[in-house]
PDB file of C-alpha atoms in Angstrom:
ATOM      1  CA  UNK A  21      57.407 -24.824  15.261  1.00 64.00           C
ATOM      2  CA  UNK A  22      58.951 -24.054  18.847  1.00 92.00           C
ATOM      3  CA  UNK A  23      60.619 -21.470  20.216  1.00 96.00           C
ATOM      4  CA  UNK A  24      63.411 -18.889  19.027  1.00 97.00           C
ATOM      5  CA  UNK A  25      65.259 -17.092  22.404  1.00 97.00           C
ATOM      6  CA  UNK A  26      67.043 -14.006  21.476  1.00 97.00           C
ATOM      7  CA  UNK A  27      69.419 -11.782  22.675  1.00 96.00           C
ATOM      8  CA  UNK A  28      69.317  -7.900  23.322  1.00 94.00           C
ATOM      9  CA  UNK A  29      70.704  -6.902  19.566  1.00 93.00           C
ATOM     10  CA  UNK A  30      68.410  -9.390  18.128  1.00 94.00           C
ATOM     11  CA  UNK A  31      65.670  -8.404  20.461  1.00 94.00           C
ATOM     12  CA  UNK A  32      66.621  -4.438  19.480  1.00 92.00           C
ATOM     13  CA  UNK A  33      65.913  -5.181  15.600  1.00 92.00           C
ATOM     14  CA  UNK A  34      62.752  -7.374  16.225  1.00 92.00           C
ATOM     15  CA  UNK A  35      61.411  -4.024  18.148  1.00 91.00           C
ATOM     16  CA  UNK A  36      62.877  -1.789  15.594  1.00 87.00           C
ATOM     17  CA  UNK A  37      61.063  -4.069  13.085  1.00 87.00           C
ATOM     18  CA  UNK A  38      64.528  -5.732  11.949  1.00 90.00           C
ATOM     19  CA  UNK A  39      64.126  -9.130  11.772  1.00 90.00           C
ATOM     20  CA  UNK A  40      65.926 -11.256  10.283  1.00 90.00           C
ATOM     21  CA  UNK A  41      64.456 -13.660   7.434  1.00 88.00           C
ATOM     22  CA  UNK A  42      66.993 -16.183   8.764  1.00 90.00           C
ATOM     23  CA  UNK A  43      65.717 -16.021  12.151  1.00 92.00           C
ATOM     24  CA  UNK A  44      62.345 -18.715  12.630  1.00 90.00           C
ATOM     25  CA  UNK A  45      61.202 -20.518  10.578  1.00 87.00           C
ATOM     26  CA  UNK A  46      57.257 -19.390  10.359  1.00 87.00           C
ATOM     27  CA  UNK A  47      55.067 -19.528  13.238  1.00 88.00           C
ATOM     28  CA  UNK A  48      58.026 -19.574  16.052  1.00 92.00           C
ATOM     29  CA  UNK A  49      58.114 -17.810  19.189  1.00 95.00           C
ATOM     30  CA  UNK A  50      60.254 -15.637  20.656  1.00 97.00           C
ATOM     31  CA  UNK A  51      62.024 -15.219  23.914  1.00 97.00           C
ATOM     32  CA  UNK A  52      64.104 -13.601  26.178  1.00 97.00           C
ATOM     33  CA  UNK A  53      65.462 -13.365  28.794  1.00 97.00           C
ATOM     34  CA  UNK A  54      64.987 -10.865  32.364  1.00 95.00           C
ATOM     35  CA  UNK A  55      69.108 -10.112  31.641  1.00 95.00           C
ATOM     36  CA  UNK A  56      69.161  -9.398  28.663  1.00 95.00           C
ATOM     37  CA  UNK A  57      65.768  -7.151  28.649  1.00 94.00           C
ATOM     38  CA  UNK A  58      67.542  -5.573  31.362  1.00 93.00           C
ATOM     39  CA  UNK A  59      71.004  -5.058  28.675  1.00 92.00           C
ATOM     40  CA  UNK A  60      69.021  -3.116  26.390  1.00 91.00           C
ATOM     41  CA  UNK A  61      66.599  -1.874  28.397  1.00 90.00           C
ATOM     42  CA  UNK A  62      69.832  -0.375  30.116  1.00 90.00           C
ATOM     43  CA  UNK A  63      71.467   0.772  27.138  1.00 86.00           C
ATOM     44  CA  UNK A  64      68.329   2.747  25.691  1.00 86.00           C
ATOM     45  CA  UNK A  65      67.517   3.966  29.109  1.00 83.00           C
ATOM     46  CA  UNK A  66      71.414   5.891  29.661  1.00 76.00           C
ATOM     47  CA  UNK A  67      72.310   8.289  27.069  1.00 65.00           C
ATOM     48  CA  UNK A  68      75.917   7.393  28.960  1.00 62.00           C
ATOM     49  CA  UNK A  69      75.883   3.856  27.297  1.00 55.00           C
ATOM     50  CA  UNK A  70      77.686   3.766  24.123  1.00 54.00           C
ATOM     51  CA  UNK A  71      77.805   0.925  21.918  1.00 54.00           C
ATOM     52  CA  UNK A  72      76.363  -0.754  18.661  1.00 52.00           C
ATOM     53  CA  UNK A  73      72.930  -0.766  20.099  1.00 54.00           C
ATOM     54  CA  UNK A  74      72.705   2.642  21.721  1.00 52.00           C
ATOM     55  CA  UNK A  75      74.394   3.741  17.753  1.00 52.00           C
ATOM     56  CA  UNK A  76      71.629   2.430  16.058  1.00 54.00           C
ATOM     57  CA  UNK A  77      68.974   3.709  17.759  1.00 55.00           C
ATOM     58  CA  UNK A  78      70.778   7.771  17.260  1.00 54.00           C
ATOM     59  CA  UNK A  79      70.726   6.911  13.467  1.00 55.00           C
ATOM     60  CA  UNK A  80      66.916   7.238  13.346  1.00 58.00           C
ATOM     61  CA  UNK A  81      64.506  10.027  14.326  1.00 62.00           C
ATOM     62  CA  UNK A  82      63.505  10.787  18.321  1.00 69.00           C
ATOM     63  CA  UNK A  83      60.227   9.294  16.936  1.00 71.00           C
ATOM     64  CA  UNK A  84      61.935   6.283  15.792  1.00 68.00           C
ATOM     65  CA  UNK A  85      63.482   5.989  18.681  1.00 70.00           C
ATOM     66  CA  UNK A  86      59.863   6.956  21.377  1.00 76.00           C
ATOM     67  CA  UNK A  87      58.432   4.276  20.108  1.00 75.00           C
ATOM     68  CA  UNK A  88      61.017   1.640  20.285  1.00 77.00           C
ATOM     69  CA  UNK A  89      61.918   2.516  23.869  1.00 82.00           C
ATOM     70  CA  UNK A  90      57.620   2.275  24.311  1.00 81.00           C
ATOM     71  CA  UNK A  91      58.028  -1.330  23.215  1.00 79.00           C
ATOM     72  CA  UNK A  92      60.616  -1.794  25.344  1.00 84.00           C
ATOM     73  CA  UNK A  93      59.180  -0.602  27.877  1.00 84.00           C
ATOM     74  CA  UNK A  94      55.443  -2.307  27.730  1.00 86.00           C
ATOM     75  CA  UNK A  95      57.157  -5.506  25.800  1.00 89.00           C
ATOM     76  CA  UNK A  96      54.996  -7.411  23.083  1.00 91.00           C
ATOM     77  CA  UNK A  97      52.960 -10.220  24.071  1.00 92.00           C
ATOM     78  CA  UNK A  98      54.557 -12.422  21.366  1.00 93.00           C
ATOM     79  CA  UNK A  99      57.913 -12.036  22.537  1.00 95.00           C
ATOM     80  CA  UNK A 100      58.428 -13.999  25.268  1.00 96.00           C
ATOM     81  CA  UNK A 101      60.182 -13.062  29.489  1.00 95.00           C
ATOM     82  CA  UNK A 102      61.094 -15.401  31.507  1.00 93.00           C
ATOM     83  CA  UNK A 103      61.580 -14.602  35.587  1.00 91.00           C
ATOM     84  CA  UNK A 104      64.150 -15.633  37.830  1.00 93.00           C
ATOM     85  CA  UNK A 105      61.423 -17.483  38.822  1.00 95.00           C
ATOM     86  CA  UNK A 106      61.175 -19.669  36.806  1.00 95.00           C
ATOM     87  CA  UNK A 107      64.509 -20.482  36.185  1.00 97.00           C
ATOM     88  CA  UNK A 108      66.734 -19.575  39.475  1.00 96.00           C
ATOM     89  CA  UNK A 109      66.146 -23.842  40.029  1.00 97.00           C
ATOM     90  CA  UNK A 110      67.352 -25.122  36.764  1.00 97.00           C
ATOM     91  CA  UNK A 111      70.086 -22.133  36.608  1.00 97.00           C
ATOM     92  CA  UNK A 112      71.505 -23.872  40.174  1.00 97.00           C
ATOM     93  CA  UNK A 113      71.010 -26.659  38.528  1.00 96.00           C
ATOM     94  CA  UNK A 114      73.288 -25.915  35.698  1.00 97.00           C
ATOM     95  CA  UNK A 115      76.422 -25.152  38.401  1.00 96.00           C
ATOM     96  CA  UNK A 116      76.178 -27.911  40.443  1.00 97.00           C
ATOM     97  CA  UNK A 117      76.908 -30.071  36.957  1.00 95.00           C
ATOM     98  CA  UNK A 118      80.059 -28.089  36.464  1.00 95.00           C
ATOM     99  CA  UNK A 119      79.110 -25.617  34.190  1.00 94.00           C
ATOM    100  CA  UNK A 120      80.864 -22.535  34.972  1.00 94.00           C
ATOM    101  CA  UNK A 121      79.323 -18.410  33.617  1.00 95.00           C
ATOM    102  CA  UNK A 122      78.593 -16.051  34.237  1.00 95.00           C
ATOM    103  CA  UNK A 123      74.341 -15.639  35.609  1.00 96.00           C
ATOM    104  CA  UNK A 124      73.448 -13.788  31.768  1.00 95.00           C
ATOM    105  CA  UNK A 125      74.883 -17.036  30.530  1.00 96.00           C
ATOM    106  CA  UNK A 126      73.815 -19.658  33.223  1.00 97.00           C
ATOM    107  CA  UNK A 127      70.136 -17.342  32.757  1.00 98.00           C
ATOM    108  CA  UNK A 128      70.461 -18.328  28.378  1.00 97.00           C
ATOM    109  CA  UNK A 129      71.259 -21.728  28.713  1.00 97.00           C
ATOM    110  CA  UNK A 130      68.229 -22.180  31.708  1.00 98.00           C
ATOM    111  CA  UNK A 131      65.498 -20.495  29.423  1.00 98.00           C
ATOM    112  CA  UNK A 132      66.929 -22.556  26.192  1.00 97.00           C
ATOM    113  CA  UNK A 133      65.997 -25.987  28.252  1.00 97.00           C
ATOM    114  CA  UNK A 134      63.541 -25.411  29.588  1.00 97.00           C
ATOM    115  CA  UNK A 135      61.543 -23.848  27.188  1.00 97.00           C
ATOM    116  CA  UNK A 136      63.252 -26.411  24.229  1.00 96.00           C
ATOM    117  CA  UNK A 137      64.538 -23.517  22.417  1.00 97.00           C
ATOM    118  CA  UNK A 138      67.737 -22.529  20.055  1.00 96.00           C
ATOM    119  CA  UNK A 139      69.632 -19.775  21.310  1.00 97.00           C
ATOM    120  CA  UNK A 140      69.838 -16.719  18.656  1.00 96.00           C
ATOM    121  CA  UNK A 141      72.823 -14.280  19.203  1.00 95.00           C
ATOM    122  CA  UNK A 142      73.433 -11.299  17.005  1.00 93.00           C
ATOM    123  CA  UNK A 143      76.952 -10.816  15.497  1.00 87.00           C
ATOM    124  CA  UNK A 144      78.387  -8.693  18.228  1.00 84.00           C
ATOM    125  CA  UNK A 145      77.832 -11.095  21.140  1.00 80.00           C
ATOM    126  CA  UNK A 146      80.548 -13.428  20.600  1.00 82.00           C
ATOM    127  CA  UNK A 147      80.402 -15.450  23.752  1.00 90.00           C
ATOM    128  CA  UNK A 148      82.452 -18.677  23.717  1.00 93.00           C
ATOM    129  CA  UNK A 149      82.176 -19.355  27.174  1.00 95.00           C
ATOM    130  CA  UNK A 150      78.079 -19.819  26.262  1.00 96.00           C
ATOM    131  CA  UNK A 151      78.429 -21.339  22.842  1.00 94.00           C
ATOM    132  CA  UNK A 152      80.480 -23.932  23.880  1.00 95.00           C
ATOM    133  CA  UNK A 153      78.721 -25.214  27.086  1.00 96.00           C
ATOM    134  CA  UNK A 154      75.544 -24.963  25.474  1.00 96.00           C
ATOM    135  CA  UNK A 155      77.338 -27.175  22.699  1.00 95.00           C
ATOM    136  CA  UNK A 156      78.095 -29.480  25.288  1.00 94.00           C
ATOM    137  CA  UNK A 157      74.804 -29.318  26.577  1.00 95.00           C
ATOM    138  CA  UNK A 158      73.513 -30.270  23.292  1.00 96.00           C
ATOM    139  CA  UNK A 159      70.817 -27.421  23.250  1.00 96.00           C
ATOM    140  CA  UNK A 160      71.254 -25.720  20.012  1.00 96.00           C
ATOM    141  CA  UNK A 161      72.544 -22.312  19.752  1.00 95.00           C
ATOM    142  CA  UNK A 162      73.917 -20.015  16.152  1.00 93.00           C
ATOM    143  CA  UNK A 163      75.076 -16.312  14.923  1.00 92.00           C
ATOM    144  CA  UNK A 164      73.352 -14.447  12.728  1.00 91.00           C
ATOM    145  CA  UNK A 165      75.115 -12.926  10.362  1.00 81.00           C
ATOM    146  CA  UNK A 166      75.621  -8.699  10.668  1.00 65.00           C
TER     147      UNK A 166
END
């Protein structure tokens, strides 16, 4: 079974009821990080932000957008959201071991290790440093096709 740790782009697809077929095996859990969750919230809350997530919502009607915002604000219980209370120390240990990444990527690595999860990124989330660090740490990671 296991758990799949998703970035904000994939999380939005899930909340839009557009979960990629290849995302996870039947029965596998879903999780995201606090910073990926925040990035999704920020993209949806700020009307001036124009990016792939806001464009995706812009293609739907206002009722659909309101439903998605409600789902983001009250994240479904079946999506685990790890906090820095849990990940702060593991992130510090990664830095101590020589991992040099931005905070968002560091949190993702620590969350994947904590959950023994696979990291799943949207194709739009090009993050070579995270991909390389995950490989060094033997953390499964993959990018979904668009």
